[in-house]
Coordinates of N, CA and C in Angstrom, one line a residue:
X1 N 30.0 5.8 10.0 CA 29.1 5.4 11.0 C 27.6 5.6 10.5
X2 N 27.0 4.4 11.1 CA 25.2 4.6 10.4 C 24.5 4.1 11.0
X3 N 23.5 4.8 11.4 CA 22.4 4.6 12.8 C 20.8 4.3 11.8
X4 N 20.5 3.1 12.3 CA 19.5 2.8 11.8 C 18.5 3.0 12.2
X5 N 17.3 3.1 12.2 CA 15.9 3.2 12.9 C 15.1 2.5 12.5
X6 N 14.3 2.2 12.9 CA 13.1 0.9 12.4 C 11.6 1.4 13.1
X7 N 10.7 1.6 12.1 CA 9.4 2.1 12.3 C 8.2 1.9 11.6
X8 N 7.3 1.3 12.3 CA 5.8 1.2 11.1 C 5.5 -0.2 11.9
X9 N 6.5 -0.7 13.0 CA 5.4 -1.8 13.6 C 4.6 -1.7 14.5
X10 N 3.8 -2.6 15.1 CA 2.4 -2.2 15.7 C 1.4 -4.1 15.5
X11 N 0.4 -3.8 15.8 CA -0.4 -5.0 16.6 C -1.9 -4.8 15.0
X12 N -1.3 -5.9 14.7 CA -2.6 -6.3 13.6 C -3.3 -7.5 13.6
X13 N -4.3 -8.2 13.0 CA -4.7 -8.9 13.1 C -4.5 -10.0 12.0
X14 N -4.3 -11.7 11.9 CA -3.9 -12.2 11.2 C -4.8 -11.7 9.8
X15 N -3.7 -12.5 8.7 CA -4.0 -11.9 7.5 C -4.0 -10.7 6.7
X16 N -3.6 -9.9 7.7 CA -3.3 -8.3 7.5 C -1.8 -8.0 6.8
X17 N -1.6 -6.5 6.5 CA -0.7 -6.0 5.9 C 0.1 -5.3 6.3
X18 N 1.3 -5.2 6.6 CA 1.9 -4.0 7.2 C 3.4 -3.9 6.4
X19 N 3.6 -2.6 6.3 CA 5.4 -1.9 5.7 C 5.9 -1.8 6.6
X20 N 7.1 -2.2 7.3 CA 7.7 -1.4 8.4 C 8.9 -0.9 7.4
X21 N 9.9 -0.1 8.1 CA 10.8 1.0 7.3 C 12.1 1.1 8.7
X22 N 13.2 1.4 7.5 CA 14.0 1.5 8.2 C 15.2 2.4 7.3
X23 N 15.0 3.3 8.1 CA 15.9 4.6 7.8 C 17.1 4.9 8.7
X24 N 18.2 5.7 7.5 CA 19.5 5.7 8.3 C 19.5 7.4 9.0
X25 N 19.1 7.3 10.2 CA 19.4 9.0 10.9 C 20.7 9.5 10.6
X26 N 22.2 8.4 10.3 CA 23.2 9.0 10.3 C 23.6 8.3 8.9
X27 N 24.2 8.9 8.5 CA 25.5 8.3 7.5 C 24.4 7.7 5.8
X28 N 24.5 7.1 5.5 CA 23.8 6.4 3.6 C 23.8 5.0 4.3
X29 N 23.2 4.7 3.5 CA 22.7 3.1 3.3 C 23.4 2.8 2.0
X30 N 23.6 3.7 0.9 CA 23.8 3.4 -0.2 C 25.1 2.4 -0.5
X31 N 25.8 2.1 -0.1 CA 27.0 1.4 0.3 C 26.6 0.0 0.6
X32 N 25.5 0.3 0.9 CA 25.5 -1.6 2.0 C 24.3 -2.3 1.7
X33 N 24.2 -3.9 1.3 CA 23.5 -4.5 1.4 C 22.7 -4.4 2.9
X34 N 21.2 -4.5 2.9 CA 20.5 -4.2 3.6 C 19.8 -5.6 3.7
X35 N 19.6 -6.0 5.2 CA 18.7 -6.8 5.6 C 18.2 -6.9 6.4
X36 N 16.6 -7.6 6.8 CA 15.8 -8.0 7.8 C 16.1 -8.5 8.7
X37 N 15.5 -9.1 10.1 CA 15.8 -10.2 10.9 C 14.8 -9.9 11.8
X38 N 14.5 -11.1 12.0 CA 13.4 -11.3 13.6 C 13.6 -12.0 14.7
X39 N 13.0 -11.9 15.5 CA 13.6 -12.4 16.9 C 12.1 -12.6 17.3
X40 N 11.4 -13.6 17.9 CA 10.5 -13.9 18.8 C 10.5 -14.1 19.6
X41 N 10.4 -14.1 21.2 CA 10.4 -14.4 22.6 C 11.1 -15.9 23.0
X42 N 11.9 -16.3 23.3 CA 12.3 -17.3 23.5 C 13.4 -17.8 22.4
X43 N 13.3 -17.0 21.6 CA 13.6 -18.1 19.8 C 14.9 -17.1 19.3
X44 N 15.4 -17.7 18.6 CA 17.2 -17.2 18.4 C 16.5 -16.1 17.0
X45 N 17.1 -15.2 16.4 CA 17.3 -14.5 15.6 C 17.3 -15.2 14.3
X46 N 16.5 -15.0 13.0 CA 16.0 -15.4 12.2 C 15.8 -14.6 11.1
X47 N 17.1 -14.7 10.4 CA 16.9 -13.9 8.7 C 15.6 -14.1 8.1
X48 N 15.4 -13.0 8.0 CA 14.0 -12.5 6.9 C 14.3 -11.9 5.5
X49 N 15.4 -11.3 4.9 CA 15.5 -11.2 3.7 C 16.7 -10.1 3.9
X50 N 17.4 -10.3 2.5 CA 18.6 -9.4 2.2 C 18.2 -8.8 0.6
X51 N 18.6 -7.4 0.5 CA 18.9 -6.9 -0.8 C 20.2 -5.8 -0.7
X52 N 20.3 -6.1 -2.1 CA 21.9 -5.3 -2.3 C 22.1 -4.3 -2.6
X53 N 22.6 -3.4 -3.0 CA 23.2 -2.0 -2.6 C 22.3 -1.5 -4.0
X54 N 22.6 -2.0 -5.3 CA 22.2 -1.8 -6.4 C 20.4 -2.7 -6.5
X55 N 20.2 -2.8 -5.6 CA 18.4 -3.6 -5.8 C 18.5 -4.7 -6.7
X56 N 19.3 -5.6 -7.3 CA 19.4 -6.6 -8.3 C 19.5 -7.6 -7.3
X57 N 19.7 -7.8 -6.5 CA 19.5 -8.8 -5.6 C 18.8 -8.9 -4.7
X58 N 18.3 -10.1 -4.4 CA 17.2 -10.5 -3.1 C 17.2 -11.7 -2.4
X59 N 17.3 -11.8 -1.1 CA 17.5 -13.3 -0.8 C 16.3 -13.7 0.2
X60 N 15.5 -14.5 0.6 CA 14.5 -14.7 1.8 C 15.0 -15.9 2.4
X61 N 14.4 -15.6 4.0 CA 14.2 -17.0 4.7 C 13.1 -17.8 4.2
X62 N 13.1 -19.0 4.4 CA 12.8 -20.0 3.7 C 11.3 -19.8 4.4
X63 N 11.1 -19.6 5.7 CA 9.3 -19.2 6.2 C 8.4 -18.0 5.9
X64 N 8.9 -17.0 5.0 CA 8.7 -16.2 4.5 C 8.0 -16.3 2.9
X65 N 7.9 -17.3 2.1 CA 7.2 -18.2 1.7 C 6.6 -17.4 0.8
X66 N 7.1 -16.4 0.2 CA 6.7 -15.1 -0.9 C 5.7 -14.1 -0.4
X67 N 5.5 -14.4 0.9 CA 4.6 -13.2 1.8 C 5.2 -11.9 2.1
X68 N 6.8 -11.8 2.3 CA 7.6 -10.8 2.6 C 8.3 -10.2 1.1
X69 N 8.5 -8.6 1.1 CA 9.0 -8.5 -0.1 C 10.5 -7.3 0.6
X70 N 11.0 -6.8 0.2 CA 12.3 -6.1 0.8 C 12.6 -5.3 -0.2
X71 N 12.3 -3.7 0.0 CA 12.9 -2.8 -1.5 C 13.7 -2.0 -0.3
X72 N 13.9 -1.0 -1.4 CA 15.2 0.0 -0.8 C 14.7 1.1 -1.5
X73 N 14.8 2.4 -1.2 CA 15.3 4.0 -1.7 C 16.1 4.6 -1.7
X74 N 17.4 4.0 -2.1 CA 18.5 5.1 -1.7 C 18.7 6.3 -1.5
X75 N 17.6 7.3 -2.5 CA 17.5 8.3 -2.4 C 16.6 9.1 -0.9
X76 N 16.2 7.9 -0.2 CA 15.5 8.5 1.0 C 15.9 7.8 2.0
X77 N 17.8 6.8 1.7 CA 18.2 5.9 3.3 C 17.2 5.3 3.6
X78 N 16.6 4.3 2.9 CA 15.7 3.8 3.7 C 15.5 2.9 3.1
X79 N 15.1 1.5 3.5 CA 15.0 0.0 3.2 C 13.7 -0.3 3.9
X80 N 12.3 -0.9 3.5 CA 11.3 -1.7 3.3 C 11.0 -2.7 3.5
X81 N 10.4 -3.1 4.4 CA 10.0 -4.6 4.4 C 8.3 -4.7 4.6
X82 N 7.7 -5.0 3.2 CA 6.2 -5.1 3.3 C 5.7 -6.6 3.2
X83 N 4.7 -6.7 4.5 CA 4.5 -8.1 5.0 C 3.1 -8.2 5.2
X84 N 2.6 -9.4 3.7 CA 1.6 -9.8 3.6 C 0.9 -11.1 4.7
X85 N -0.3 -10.8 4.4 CA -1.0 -12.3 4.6 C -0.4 -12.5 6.4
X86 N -0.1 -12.1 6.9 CA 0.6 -12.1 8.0 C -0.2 -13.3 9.1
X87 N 1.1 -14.0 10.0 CA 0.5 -14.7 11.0 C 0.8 -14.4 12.1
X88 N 0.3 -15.3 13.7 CA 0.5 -14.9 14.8 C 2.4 -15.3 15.0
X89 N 2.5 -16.3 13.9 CA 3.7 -16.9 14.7 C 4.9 -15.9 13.4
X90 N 4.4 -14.5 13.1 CA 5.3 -13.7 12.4 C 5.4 -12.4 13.7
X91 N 5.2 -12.8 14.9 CA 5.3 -11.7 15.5 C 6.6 -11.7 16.5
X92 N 7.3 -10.7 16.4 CA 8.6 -10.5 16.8 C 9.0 -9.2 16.8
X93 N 10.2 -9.1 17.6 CA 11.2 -8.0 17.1 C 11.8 -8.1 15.7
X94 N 11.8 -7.4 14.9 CA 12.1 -7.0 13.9 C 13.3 -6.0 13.5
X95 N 14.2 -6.2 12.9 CA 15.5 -5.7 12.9 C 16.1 -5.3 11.7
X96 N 16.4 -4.3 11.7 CA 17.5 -4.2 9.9 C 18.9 -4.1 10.6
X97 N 19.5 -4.4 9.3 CA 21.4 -4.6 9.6 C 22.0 -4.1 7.9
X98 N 22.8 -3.6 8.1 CA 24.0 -3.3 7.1 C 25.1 -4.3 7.1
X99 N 25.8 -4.3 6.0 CA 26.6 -5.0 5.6 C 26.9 -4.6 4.2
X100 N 28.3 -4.9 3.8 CA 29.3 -4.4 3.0 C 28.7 -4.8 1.5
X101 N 28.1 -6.1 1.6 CA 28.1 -7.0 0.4 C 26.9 -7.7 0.8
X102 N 26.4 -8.3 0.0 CA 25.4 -9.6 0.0 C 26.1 -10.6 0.6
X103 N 27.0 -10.9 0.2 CA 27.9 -12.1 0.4 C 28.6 -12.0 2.2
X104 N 28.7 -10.8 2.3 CA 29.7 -10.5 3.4 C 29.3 -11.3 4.6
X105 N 30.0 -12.1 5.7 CA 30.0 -12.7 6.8 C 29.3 -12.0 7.4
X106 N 29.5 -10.9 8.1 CA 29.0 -10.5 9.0 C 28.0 -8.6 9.0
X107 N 27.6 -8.2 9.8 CA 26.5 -6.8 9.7 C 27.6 -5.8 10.1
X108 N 27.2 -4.9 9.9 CA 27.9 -4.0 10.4 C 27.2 -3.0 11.3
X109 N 26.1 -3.0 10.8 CA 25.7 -1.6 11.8 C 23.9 -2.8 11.7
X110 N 23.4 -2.5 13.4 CA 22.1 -3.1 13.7 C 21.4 -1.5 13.9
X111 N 19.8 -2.0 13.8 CA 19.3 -1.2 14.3 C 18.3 -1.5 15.8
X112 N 17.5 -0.9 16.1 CA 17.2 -1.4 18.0 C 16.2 -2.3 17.4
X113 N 15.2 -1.8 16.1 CA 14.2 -3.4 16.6 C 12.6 -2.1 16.1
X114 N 11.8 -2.8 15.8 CA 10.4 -2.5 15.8 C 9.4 -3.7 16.2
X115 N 8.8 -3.2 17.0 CA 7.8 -4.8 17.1 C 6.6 -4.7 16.6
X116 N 6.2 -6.1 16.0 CA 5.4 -6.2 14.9 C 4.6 -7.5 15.9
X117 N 3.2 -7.4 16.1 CA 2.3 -8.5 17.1 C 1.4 -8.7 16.2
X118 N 0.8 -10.0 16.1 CA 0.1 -10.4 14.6 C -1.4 -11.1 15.8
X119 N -2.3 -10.9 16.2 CA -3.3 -11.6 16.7 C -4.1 -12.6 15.6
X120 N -4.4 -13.9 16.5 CA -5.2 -14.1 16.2 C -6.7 -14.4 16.1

């Protein structure tokens, strides 16, 4: 079992910078491809990037446009998502998920969400 947490969002202003983080309270991350996701008011859920257990892989949504980058610390359970250049329409719930593999169908363990509000 692995309980994720998600923290470092907050209300910036466009073009700004922010890391949010997402650490496992219970269990390793080390095992599992790690990825993003966002959700905006109204709007369905929206991959923001995947990396793999061993860091050799990385995958992005296609509106993330080399502004988003996604690292990992295994040594500290905890996966990274640092977000450049930021806009209003990047503001959402924000979400990490586990999963077995890169490849794997489906997550295994969510976490509740950080929200990230971009003004402009």
């Amino acid at each position: 079992q692995v309980q994720l947490v998600e923290s470092g969002g907050g209300l910036v202003q466009a073009g700004a910078s922010l890391n949010i983080s997402c650490t496992a309270s219970a269990g390793t991350i080390t095992n599992y491809a790690m990825a993003w996701f966002r959700q905006a008011p109204g709007k369905e859920r929206e991959f923001v990037a995947v990396i793999s257990q061993n860091i050799d892989t990385t995958f992005y949504g296609d509106s993330m446009s080399g502004r988003f980058t996604i690292s990992r610390d295994n040594a500290k359970n905890t996966v990274y998502l640092q977000m450049n250049s930021l806009k209003p329409e990047d503001t959402a719930v924000y979400y990490c998920a586990a999963k077995s593999a890169v490849g794997a169908s489906s997550f295994d363990y969510w976490g509740q969400g950080t929200q990230v509000t971009v003004s402009s």
